[in-house]
PDB file of C-alpha atoms in Angstrom:
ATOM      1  CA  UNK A 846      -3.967 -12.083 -20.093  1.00 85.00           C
ATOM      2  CA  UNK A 847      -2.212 -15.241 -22.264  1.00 79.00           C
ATOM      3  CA  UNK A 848      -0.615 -17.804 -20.523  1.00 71.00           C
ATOM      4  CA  UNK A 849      -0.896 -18.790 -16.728  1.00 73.00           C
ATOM      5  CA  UNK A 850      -2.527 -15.841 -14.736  1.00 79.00           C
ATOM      6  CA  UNK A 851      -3.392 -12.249 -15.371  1.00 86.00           C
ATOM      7  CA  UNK A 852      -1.161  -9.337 -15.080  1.00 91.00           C
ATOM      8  CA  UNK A 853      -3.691  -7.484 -13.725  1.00 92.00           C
ATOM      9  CA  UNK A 854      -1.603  -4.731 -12.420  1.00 91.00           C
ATOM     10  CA  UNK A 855       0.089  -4.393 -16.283  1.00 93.00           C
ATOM     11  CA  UNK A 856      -3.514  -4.303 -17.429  1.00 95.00           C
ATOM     12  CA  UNK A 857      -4.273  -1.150 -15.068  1.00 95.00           C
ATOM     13  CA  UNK A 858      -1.489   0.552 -16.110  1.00 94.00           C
ATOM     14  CA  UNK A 859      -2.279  -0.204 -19.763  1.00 95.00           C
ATOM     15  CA  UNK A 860      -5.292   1.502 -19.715  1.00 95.00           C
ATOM     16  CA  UNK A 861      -4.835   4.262 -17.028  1.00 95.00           C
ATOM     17  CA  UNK A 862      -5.062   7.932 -18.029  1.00 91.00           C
ATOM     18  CA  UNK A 863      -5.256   7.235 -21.522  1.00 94.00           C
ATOM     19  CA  UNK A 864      -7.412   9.930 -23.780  1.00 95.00           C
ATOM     20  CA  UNK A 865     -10.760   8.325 -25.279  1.00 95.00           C
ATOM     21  CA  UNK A 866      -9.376   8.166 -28.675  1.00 97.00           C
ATOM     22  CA  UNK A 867      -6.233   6.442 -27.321  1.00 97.00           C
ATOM     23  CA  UNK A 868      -8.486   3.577 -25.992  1.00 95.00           C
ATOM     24  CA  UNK A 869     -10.430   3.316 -28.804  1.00 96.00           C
ATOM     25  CA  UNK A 870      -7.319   2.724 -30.827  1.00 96.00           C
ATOM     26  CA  UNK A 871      -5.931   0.091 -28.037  1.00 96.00           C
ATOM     27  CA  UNK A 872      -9.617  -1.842 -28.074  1.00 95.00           C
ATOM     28  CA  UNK A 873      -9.225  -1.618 -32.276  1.00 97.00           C
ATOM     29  CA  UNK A 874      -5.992  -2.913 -32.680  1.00 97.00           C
ATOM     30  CA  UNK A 875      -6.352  -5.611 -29.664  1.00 96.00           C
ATOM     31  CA  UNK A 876      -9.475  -7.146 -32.098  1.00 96.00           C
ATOM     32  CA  UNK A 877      -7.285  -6.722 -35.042  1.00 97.00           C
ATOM     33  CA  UNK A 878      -4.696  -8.754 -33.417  1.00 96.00           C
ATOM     34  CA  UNK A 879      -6.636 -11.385 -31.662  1.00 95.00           C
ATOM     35  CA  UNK A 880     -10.151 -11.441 -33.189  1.00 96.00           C
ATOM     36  CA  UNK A 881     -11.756 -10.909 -30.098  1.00 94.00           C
ATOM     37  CA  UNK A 882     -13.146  -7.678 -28.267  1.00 95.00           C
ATOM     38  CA  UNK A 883     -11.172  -6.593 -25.431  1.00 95.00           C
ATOM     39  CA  UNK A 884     -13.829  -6.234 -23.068  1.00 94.00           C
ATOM     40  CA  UNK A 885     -15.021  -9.522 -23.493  1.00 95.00           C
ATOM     41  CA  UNK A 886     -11.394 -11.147 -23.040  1.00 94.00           C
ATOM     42  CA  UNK A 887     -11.491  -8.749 -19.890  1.00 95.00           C
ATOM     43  CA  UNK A 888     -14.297 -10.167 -18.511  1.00 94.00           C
ATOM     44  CA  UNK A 889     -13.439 -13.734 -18.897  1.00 93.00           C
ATOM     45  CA  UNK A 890      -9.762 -13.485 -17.383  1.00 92.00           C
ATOM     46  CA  UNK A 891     -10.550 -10.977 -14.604  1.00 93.00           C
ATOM     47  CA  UNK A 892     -13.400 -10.814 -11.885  1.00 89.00           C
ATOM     48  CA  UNK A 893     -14.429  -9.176  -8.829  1.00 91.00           C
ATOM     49  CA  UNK A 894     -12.794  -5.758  -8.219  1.00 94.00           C
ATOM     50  CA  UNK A 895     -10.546  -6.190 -10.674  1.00 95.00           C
ATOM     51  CA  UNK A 896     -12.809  -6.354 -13.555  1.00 96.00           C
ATOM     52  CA  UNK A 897     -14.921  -3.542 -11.781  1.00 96.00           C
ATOM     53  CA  UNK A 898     -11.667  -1.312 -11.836  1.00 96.00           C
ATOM     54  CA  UNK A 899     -10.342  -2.446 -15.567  1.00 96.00           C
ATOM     55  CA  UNK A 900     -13.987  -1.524 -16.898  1.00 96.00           C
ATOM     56  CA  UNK A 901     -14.057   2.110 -15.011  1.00 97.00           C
ATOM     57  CA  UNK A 902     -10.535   2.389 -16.889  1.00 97.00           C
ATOM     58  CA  UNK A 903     -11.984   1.450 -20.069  1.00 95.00           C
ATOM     59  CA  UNK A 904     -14.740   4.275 -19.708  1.00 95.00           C
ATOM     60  CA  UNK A 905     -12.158   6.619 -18.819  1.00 96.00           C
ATOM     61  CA  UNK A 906     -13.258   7.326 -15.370  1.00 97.00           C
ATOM     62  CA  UNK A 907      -9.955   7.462 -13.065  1.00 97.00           C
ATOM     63  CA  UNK A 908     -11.426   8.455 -10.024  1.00 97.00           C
ATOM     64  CA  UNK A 909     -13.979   5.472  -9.855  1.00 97.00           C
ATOM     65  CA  UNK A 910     -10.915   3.215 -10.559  1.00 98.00           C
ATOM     66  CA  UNK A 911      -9.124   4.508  -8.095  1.00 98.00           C
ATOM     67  CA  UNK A 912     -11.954   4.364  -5.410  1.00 98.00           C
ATOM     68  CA  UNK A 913     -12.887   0.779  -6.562  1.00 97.00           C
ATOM     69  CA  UNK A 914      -8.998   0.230  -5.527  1.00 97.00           C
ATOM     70  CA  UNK A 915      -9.118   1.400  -2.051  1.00 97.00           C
ATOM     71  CA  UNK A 916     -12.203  -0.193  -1.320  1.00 96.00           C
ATOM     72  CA  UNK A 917     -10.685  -3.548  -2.652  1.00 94.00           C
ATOM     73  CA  UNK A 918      -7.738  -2.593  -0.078  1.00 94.00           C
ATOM     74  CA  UNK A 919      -9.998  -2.305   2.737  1.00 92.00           C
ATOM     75  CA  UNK A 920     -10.744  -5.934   2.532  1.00 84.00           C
ATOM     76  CA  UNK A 921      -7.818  -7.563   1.058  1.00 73.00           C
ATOM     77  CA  UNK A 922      -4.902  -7.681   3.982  1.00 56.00           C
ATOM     78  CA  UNK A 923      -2.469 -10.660   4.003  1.00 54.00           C
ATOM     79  CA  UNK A 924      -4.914 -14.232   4.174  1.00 49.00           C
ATOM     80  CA  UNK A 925      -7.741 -12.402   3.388  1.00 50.00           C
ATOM     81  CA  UNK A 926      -7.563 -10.985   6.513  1.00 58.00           C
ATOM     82  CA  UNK A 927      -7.884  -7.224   7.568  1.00 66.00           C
ATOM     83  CA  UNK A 928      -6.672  -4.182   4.812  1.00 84.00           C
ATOM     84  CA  UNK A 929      -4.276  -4.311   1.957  1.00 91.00           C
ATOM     85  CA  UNK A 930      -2.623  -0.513   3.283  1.00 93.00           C
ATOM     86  CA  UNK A 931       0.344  -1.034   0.617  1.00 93.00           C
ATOM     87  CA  UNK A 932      -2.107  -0.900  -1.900  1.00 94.00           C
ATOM     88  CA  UNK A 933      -3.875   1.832  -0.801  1.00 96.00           C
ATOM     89  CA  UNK A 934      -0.941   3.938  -0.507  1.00 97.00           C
ATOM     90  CA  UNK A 935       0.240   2.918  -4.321  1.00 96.00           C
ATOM     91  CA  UNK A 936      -3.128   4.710  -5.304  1.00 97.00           C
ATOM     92  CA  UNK A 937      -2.608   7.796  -3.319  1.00 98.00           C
ATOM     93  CA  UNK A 938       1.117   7.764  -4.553  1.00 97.00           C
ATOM     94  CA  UNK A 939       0.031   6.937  -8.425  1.00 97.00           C
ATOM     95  CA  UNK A 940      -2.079  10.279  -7.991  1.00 97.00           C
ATOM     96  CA  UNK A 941       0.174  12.590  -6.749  1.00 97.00           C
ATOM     97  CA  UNK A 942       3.023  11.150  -9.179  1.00 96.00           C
ATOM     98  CA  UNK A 943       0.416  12.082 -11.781  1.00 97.00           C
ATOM     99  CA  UNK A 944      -0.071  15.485 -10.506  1.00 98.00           C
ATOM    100  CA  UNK A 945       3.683  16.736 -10.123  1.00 97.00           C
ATOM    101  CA  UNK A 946       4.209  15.325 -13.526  1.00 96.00           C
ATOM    102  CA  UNK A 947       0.993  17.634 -15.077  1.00 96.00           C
ATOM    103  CA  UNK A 948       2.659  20.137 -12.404  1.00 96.00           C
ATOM    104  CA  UNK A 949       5.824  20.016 -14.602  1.00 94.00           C
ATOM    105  CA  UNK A 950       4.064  20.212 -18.177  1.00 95.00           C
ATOM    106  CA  UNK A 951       1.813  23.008 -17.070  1.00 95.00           C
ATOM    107  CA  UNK A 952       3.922  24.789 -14.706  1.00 94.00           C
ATOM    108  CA  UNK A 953       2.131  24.738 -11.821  1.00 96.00           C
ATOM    109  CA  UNK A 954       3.518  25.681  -8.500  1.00 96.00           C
ATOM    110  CA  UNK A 955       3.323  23.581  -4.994  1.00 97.00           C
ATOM    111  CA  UNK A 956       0.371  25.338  -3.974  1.00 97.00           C
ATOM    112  CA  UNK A 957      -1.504  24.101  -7.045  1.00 98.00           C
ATOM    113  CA  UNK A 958      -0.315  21.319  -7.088  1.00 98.00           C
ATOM    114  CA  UNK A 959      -1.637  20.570  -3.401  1.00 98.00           C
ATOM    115  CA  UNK A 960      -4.455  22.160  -4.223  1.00 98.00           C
ATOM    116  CA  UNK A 961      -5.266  19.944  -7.224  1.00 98.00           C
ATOM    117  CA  UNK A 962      -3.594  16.542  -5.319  1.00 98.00           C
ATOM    118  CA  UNK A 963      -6.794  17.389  -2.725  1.00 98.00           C
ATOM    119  CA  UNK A 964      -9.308  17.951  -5.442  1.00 98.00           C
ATOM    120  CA  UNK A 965      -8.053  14.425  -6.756  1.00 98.00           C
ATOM    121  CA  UNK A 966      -8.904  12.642  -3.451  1.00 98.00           C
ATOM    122  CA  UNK A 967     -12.241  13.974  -2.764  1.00 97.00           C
ATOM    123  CA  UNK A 968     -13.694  13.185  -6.477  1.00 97.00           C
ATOM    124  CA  UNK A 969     -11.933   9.448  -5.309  1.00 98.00           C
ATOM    125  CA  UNK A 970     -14.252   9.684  -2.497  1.00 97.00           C
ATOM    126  CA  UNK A 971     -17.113  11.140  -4.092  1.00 95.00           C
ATOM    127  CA  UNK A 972     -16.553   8.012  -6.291  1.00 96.00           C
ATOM    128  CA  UNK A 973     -16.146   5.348  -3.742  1.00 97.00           C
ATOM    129  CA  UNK A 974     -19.974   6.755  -2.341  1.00 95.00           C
ATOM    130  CA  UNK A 975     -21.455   5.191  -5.420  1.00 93.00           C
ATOM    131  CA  UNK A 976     -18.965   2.157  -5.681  1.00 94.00           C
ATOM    132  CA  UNK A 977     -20.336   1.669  -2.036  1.00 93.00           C
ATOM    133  CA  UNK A 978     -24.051   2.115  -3.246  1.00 90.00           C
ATOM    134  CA  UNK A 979     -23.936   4.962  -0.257  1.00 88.00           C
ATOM    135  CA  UNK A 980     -25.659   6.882  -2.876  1.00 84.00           C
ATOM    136  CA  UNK A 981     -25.421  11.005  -2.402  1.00 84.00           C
ATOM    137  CA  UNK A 982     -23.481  11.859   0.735  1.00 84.00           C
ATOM    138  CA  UNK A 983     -25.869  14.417   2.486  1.00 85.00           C
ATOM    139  CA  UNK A 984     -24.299  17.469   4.604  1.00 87.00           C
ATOM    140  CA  UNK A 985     -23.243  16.559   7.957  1.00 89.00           C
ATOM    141  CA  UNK A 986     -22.790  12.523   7.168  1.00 92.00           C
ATOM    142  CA  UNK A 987     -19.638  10.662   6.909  1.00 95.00           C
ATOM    143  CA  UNK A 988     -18.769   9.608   3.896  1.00 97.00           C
ATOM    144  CA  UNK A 989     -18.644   6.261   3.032  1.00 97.00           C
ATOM    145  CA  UNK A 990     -14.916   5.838   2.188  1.00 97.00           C
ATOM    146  CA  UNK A 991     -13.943   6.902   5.789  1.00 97.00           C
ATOM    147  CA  UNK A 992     -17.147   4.661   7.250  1.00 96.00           C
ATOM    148  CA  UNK A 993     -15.260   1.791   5.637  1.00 95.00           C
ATOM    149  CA  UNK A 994     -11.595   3.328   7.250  1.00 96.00           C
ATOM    150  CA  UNK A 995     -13.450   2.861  10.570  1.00 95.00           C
ATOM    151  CA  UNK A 996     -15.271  -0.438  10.159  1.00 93.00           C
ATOM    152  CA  UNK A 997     -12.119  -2.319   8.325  1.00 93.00           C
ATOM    153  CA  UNK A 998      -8.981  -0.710  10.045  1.00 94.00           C
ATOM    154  CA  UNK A 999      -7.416   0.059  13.089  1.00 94.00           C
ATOM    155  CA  UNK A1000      -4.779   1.247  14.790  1.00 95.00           C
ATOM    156  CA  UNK A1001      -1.907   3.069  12.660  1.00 97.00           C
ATOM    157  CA  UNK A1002      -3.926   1.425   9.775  1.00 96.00           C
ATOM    158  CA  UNK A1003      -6.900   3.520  10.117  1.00 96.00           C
ATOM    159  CA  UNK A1004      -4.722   6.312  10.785  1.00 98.00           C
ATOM    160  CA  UNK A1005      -3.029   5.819   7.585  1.00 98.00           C
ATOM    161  CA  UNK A1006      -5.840   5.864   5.630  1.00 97.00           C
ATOM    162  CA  UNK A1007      -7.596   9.233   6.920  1.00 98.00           C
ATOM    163  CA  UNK A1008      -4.225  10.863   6.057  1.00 98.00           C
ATOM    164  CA  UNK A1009      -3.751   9.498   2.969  1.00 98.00           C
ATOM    165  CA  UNK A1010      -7.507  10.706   1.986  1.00 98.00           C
ATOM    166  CA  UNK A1011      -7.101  13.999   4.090  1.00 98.00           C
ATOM    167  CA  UNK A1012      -3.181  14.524   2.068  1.00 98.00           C
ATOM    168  CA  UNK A1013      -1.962  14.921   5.272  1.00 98.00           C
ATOM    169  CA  UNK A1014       2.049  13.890   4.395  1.00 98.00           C
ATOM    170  CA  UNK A1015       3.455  13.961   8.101  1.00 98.00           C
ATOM    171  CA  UNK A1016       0.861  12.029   9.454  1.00 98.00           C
ATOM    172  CA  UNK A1017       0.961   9.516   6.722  1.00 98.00           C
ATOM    173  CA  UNK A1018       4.814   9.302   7.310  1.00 98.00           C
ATOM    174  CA  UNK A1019       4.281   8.717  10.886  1.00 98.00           C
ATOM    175  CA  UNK A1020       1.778   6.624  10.288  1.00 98.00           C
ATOM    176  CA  UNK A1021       4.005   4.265   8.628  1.00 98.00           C
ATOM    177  CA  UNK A1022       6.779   4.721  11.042  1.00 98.00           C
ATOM    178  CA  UNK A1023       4.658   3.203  13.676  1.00 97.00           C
ATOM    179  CA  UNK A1024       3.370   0.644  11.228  1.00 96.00           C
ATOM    180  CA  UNK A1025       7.133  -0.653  10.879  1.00 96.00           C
ATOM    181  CA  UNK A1026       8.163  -0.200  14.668  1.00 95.00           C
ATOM    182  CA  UNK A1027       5.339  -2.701  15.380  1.00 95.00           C
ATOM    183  CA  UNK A1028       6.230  -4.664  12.959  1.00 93.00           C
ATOM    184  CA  UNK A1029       7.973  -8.333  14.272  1.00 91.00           C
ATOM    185  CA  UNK A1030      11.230  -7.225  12.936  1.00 93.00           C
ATOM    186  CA  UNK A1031      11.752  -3.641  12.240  1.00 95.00           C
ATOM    187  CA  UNK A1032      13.015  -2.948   8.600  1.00 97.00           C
ATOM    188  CA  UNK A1033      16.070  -0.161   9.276  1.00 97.00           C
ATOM    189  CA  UNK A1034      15.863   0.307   5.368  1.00 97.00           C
ATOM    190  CA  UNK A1035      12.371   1.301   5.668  1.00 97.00           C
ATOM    191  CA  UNK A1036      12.959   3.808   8.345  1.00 98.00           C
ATOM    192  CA  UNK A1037      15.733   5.454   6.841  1.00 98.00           C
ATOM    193  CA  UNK A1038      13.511   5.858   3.014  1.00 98.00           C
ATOM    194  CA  UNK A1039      10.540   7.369   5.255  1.00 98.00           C
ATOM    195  CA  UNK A1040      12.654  10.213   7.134  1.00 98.00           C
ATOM    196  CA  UNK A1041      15.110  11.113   3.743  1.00 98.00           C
ATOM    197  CA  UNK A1042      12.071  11.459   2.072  1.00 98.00           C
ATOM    198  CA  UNK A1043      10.995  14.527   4.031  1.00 98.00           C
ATOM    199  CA  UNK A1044      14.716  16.356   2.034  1.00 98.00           C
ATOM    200  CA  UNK A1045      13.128  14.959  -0.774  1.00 98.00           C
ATOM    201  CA  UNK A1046       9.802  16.142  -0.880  1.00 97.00           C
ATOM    202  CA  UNK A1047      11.006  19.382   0.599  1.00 98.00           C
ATOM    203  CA  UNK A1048      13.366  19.684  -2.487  1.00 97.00           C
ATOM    204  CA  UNK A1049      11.564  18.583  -5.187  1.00 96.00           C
ATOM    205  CA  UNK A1050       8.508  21.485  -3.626  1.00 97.00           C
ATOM    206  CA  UNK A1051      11.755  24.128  -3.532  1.00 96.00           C
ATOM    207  CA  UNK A1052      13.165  23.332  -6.932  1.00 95.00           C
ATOM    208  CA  UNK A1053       9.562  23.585  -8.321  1.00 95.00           C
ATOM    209  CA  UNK A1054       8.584  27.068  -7.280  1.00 95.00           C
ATOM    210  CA  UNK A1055      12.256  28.516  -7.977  1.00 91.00           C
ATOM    211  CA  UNK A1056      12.443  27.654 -11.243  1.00 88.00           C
ATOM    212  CA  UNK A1057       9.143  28.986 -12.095  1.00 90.00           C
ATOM    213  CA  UNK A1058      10.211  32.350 -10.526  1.00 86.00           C
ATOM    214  CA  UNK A1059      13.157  32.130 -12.806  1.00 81.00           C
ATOM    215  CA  UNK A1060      11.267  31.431 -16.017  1.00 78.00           C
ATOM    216  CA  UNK A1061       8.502  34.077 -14.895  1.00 77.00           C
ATOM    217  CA  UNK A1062      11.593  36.725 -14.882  1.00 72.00           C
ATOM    218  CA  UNK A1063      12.865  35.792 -18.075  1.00 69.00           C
ATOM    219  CA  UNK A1064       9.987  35.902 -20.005  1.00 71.00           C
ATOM    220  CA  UNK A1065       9.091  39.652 -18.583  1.00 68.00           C
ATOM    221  CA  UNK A1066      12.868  40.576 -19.042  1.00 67.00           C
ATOM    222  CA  UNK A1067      12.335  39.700 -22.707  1.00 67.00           C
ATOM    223  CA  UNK A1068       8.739  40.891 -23.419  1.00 67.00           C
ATOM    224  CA  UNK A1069      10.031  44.280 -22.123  1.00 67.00           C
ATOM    225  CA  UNK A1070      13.563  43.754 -23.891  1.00 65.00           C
ATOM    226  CA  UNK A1071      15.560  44.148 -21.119  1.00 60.00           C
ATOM    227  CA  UNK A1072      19.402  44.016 -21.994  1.00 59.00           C
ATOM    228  CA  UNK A1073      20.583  44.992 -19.006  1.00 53.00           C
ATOM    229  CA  UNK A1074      19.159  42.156 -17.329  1.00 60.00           C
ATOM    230  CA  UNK A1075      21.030  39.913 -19.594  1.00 59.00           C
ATOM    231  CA  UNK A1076      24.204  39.525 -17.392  1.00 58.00           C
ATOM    232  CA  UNK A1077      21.847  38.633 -14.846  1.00 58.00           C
ATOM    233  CA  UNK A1078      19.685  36.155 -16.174  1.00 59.00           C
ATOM    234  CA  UNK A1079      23.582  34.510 -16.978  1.00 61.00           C
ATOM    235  CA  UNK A1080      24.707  34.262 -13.334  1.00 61.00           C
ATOM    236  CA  UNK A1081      20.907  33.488 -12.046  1.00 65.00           C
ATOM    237  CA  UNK A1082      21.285  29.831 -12.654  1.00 64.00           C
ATOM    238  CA  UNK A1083      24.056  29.439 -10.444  1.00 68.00           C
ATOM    239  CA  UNK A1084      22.565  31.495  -7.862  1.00 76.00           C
ATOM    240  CA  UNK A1085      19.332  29.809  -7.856  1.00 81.00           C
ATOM    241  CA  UNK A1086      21.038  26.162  -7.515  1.00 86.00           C
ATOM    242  CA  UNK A1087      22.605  27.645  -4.158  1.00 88.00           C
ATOM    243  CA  UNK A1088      19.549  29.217  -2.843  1.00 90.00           C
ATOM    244  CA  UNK A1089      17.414  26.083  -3.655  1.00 93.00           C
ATOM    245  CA  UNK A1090      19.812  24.205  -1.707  1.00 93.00           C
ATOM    246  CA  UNK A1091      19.665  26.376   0.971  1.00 94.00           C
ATOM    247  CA  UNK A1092      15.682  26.580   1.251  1.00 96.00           C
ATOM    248  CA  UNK A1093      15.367  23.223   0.742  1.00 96.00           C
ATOM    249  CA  UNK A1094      17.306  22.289   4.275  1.00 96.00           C
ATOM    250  CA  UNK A1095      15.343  25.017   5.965  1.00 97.00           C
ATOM    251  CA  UNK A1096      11.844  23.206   3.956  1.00 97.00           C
ATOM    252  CA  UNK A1097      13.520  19.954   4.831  1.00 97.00           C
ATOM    253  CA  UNK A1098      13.584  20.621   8.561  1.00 97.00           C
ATOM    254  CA  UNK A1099      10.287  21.994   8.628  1.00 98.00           C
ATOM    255  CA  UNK A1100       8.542  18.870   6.908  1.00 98.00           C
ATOM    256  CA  UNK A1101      11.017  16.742   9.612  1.00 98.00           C
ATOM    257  CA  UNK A1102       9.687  18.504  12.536  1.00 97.00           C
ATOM    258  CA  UNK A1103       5.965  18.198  11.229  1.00 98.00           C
ATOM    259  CA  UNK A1104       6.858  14.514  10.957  1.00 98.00           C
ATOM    260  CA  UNK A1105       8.548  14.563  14.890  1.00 97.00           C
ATOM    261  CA  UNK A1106       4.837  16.512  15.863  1.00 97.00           C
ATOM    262  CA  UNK A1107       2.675  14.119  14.159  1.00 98.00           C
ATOM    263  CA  UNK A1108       4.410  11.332  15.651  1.00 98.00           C
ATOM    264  CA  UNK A1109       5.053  12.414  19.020  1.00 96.00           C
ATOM    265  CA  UNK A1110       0.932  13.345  18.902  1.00 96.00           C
ATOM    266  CA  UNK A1111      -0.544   9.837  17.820  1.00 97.00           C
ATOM    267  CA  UNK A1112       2.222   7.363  19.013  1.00 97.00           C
ATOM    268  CA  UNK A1113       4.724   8.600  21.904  1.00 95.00           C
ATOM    269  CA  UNK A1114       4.019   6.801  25.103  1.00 90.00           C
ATOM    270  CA  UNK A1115       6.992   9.371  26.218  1.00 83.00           C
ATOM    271  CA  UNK A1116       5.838  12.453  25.094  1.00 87.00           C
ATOM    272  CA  UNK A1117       7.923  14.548  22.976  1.00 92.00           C
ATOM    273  CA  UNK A1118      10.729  12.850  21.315  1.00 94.00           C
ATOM    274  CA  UNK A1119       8.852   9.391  20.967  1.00 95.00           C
ATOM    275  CA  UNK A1120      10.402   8.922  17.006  1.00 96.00           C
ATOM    276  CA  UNK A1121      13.948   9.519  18.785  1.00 95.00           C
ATOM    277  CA  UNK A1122      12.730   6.389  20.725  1.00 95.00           C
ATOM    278  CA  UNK A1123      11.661   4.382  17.875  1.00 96.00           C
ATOM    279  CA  UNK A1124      15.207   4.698  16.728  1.00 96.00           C
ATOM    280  CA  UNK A1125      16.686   4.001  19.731  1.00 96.00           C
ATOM    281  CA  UNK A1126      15.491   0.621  20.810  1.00 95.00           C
ATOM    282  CA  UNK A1127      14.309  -0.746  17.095  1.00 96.00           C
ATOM    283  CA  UNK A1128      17.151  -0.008  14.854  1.00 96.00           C
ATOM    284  CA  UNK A1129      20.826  -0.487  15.596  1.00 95.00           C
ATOM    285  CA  UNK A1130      24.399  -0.156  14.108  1.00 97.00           C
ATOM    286  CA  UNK A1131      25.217   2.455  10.487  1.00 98.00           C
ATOM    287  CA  UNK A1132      21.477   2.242  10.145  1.00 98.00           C
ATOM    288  CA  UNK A1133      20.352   3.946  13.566  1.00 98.00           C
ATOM    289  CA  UNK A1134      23.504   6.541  13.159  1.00 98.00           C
ATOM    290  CA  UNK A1135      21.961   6.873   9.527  1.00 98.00           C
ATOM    291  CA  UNK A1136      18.657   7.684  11.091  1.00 98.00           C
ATOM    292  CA  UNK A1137      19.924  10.275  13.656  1.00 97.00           C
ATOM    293  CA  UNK A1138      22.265  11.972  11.163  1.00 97.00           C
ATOM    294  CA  UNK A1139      18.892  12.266   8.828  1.00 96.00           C
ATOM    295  CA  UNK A1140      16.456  13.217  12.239  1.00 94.00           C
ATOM    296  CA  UNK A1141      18.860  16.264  12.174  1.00 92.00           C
TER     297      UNK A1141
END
């Protein structure tokens, strides 16, 4: 907050996730420091949704952060002008980061962690009805943070969004896809990081699951003393890096043809094969061979 402008993005990350006894100590030692209270210092460099979303961090409520976030996004596009849609991803993203990191600590497998990723989005949107003043959304209504999608977005945009909320990962993908194509100038780069990341998911899901299965036969092998199993558990390791590898292309492919569907569904003037397109007539040179070697 010193000095010409506020970090508020350093302040957010400051304060997100942290225990209540963690900010307590942060708001202590900030008045020990500077002789002021935090929250007033917050309130006189920040305004608007910012101050909305530091103050819901402060409390310790995540989910209203997060909703105040996207429904700062909906408004905020480039000038002022339509919706801020990098922003909105960067809170989906932060949330599922979080998750697969908790995922890790608590071993949890994909299926939880999906599970808990979706739980995550609809308390954001429970959240965003009150940020909203909707008030309680009533069976049968739409809720308010996909009544905003409709009135402030269009196009790929507002397809974007609904994924993002829905955790719909091919459709967001291809959502984004389109996003660049239509862009003035096509970013190859961009491409490239949006269809290698459908290995990467797929791997980091495979790895995940298979190591749990090995720790899960350990610790039975050694609650039952098992000894016989010992030359086993020494030459699992090495078998479970090759079968990883090998589920993960066959995961890989899946999540790439999900991606090709979704695509092909919202955007293809051609029909099937409209991402194949894309690649075609907006990318060019090592990057479009990059792009069909990673396609297949």
């Amino acid at each position: 907050m010193a000095g010409a402008g506020t970090d508020e993005a350093a302040i957010m990350r400051v304060l997100r996730g942290k225990s209540k006894q963690e900010r307590d100590k942060i708001a202590a030692e900030y008045k020990r420091r500077y002789k002021r209270e935090l929250n007033d210092d917050l309130k006189s460099e920040m305004s608007s949704f910012d101050l909305d979303r530091a103050q819901a961090l402060v409390a310790g409520d995540v989910r209203k952060a997060d909703a105040i976030a996207i429904k700062q996004s909906t408004q905020s596009g480039w000038l002022g002008i339509g919706a801020d849609t990098d922003q909105m991803r960067q809170v989906y993203a932060e949330n599922r980061a979080e998750v697969e990191a908790e995922a890790a600590k608590n071993g949890w497998d994909t299926k939880r962690v999906e599970e808990e990723i979706n739980k995550r989005n609809a308390q954001i949107e429970a959240k965003y009805q009150t940020v909203s003043g909707a008030g309680e959304l009533k069976p049968g209504e739409t809720s308010a943070l996909k009544q905003d999608f409709n009135t402030y977005l269009y196009g790929p945009e507002r397809k974007l969004a609904f994924a993002l909320a829905d955790n719909d990962m091919a459709k967001v993908d291809a959502a984004r896809l389109e996003i660049e194509g239509r862009s003035f100038v096509t970013d190859d780069e961009v491409v490239n990081n949006i269809l290698a990341s459908q290995y990467q998911r797929a791997r980091r899901d495979v790895e995940r699951d298979e190591r749990l299965k090995l720790e899960h036969r350990a610790m039975v092998d050694e609650l039952y003393d098992r000894p016989r199993h010992r030359t086993r558990r020494q030459k699992e390791p090495n078998d479970a890096t090759q079968r990883i590898d090998q589920l993960a292309k066959q995961k890989g492919k899946q999540y790439m043809g999900k991606l090709e569907t979704a695509y092909d569904t919202d955007y293809s003037r051609f029909g099937k094969g409209g991402l194949q397109v894309l690649i075609a007539f907006n990318m060019s040179g090592n990057d479009q061979r990059k792009a069909y070697d990673l396609l297949e």
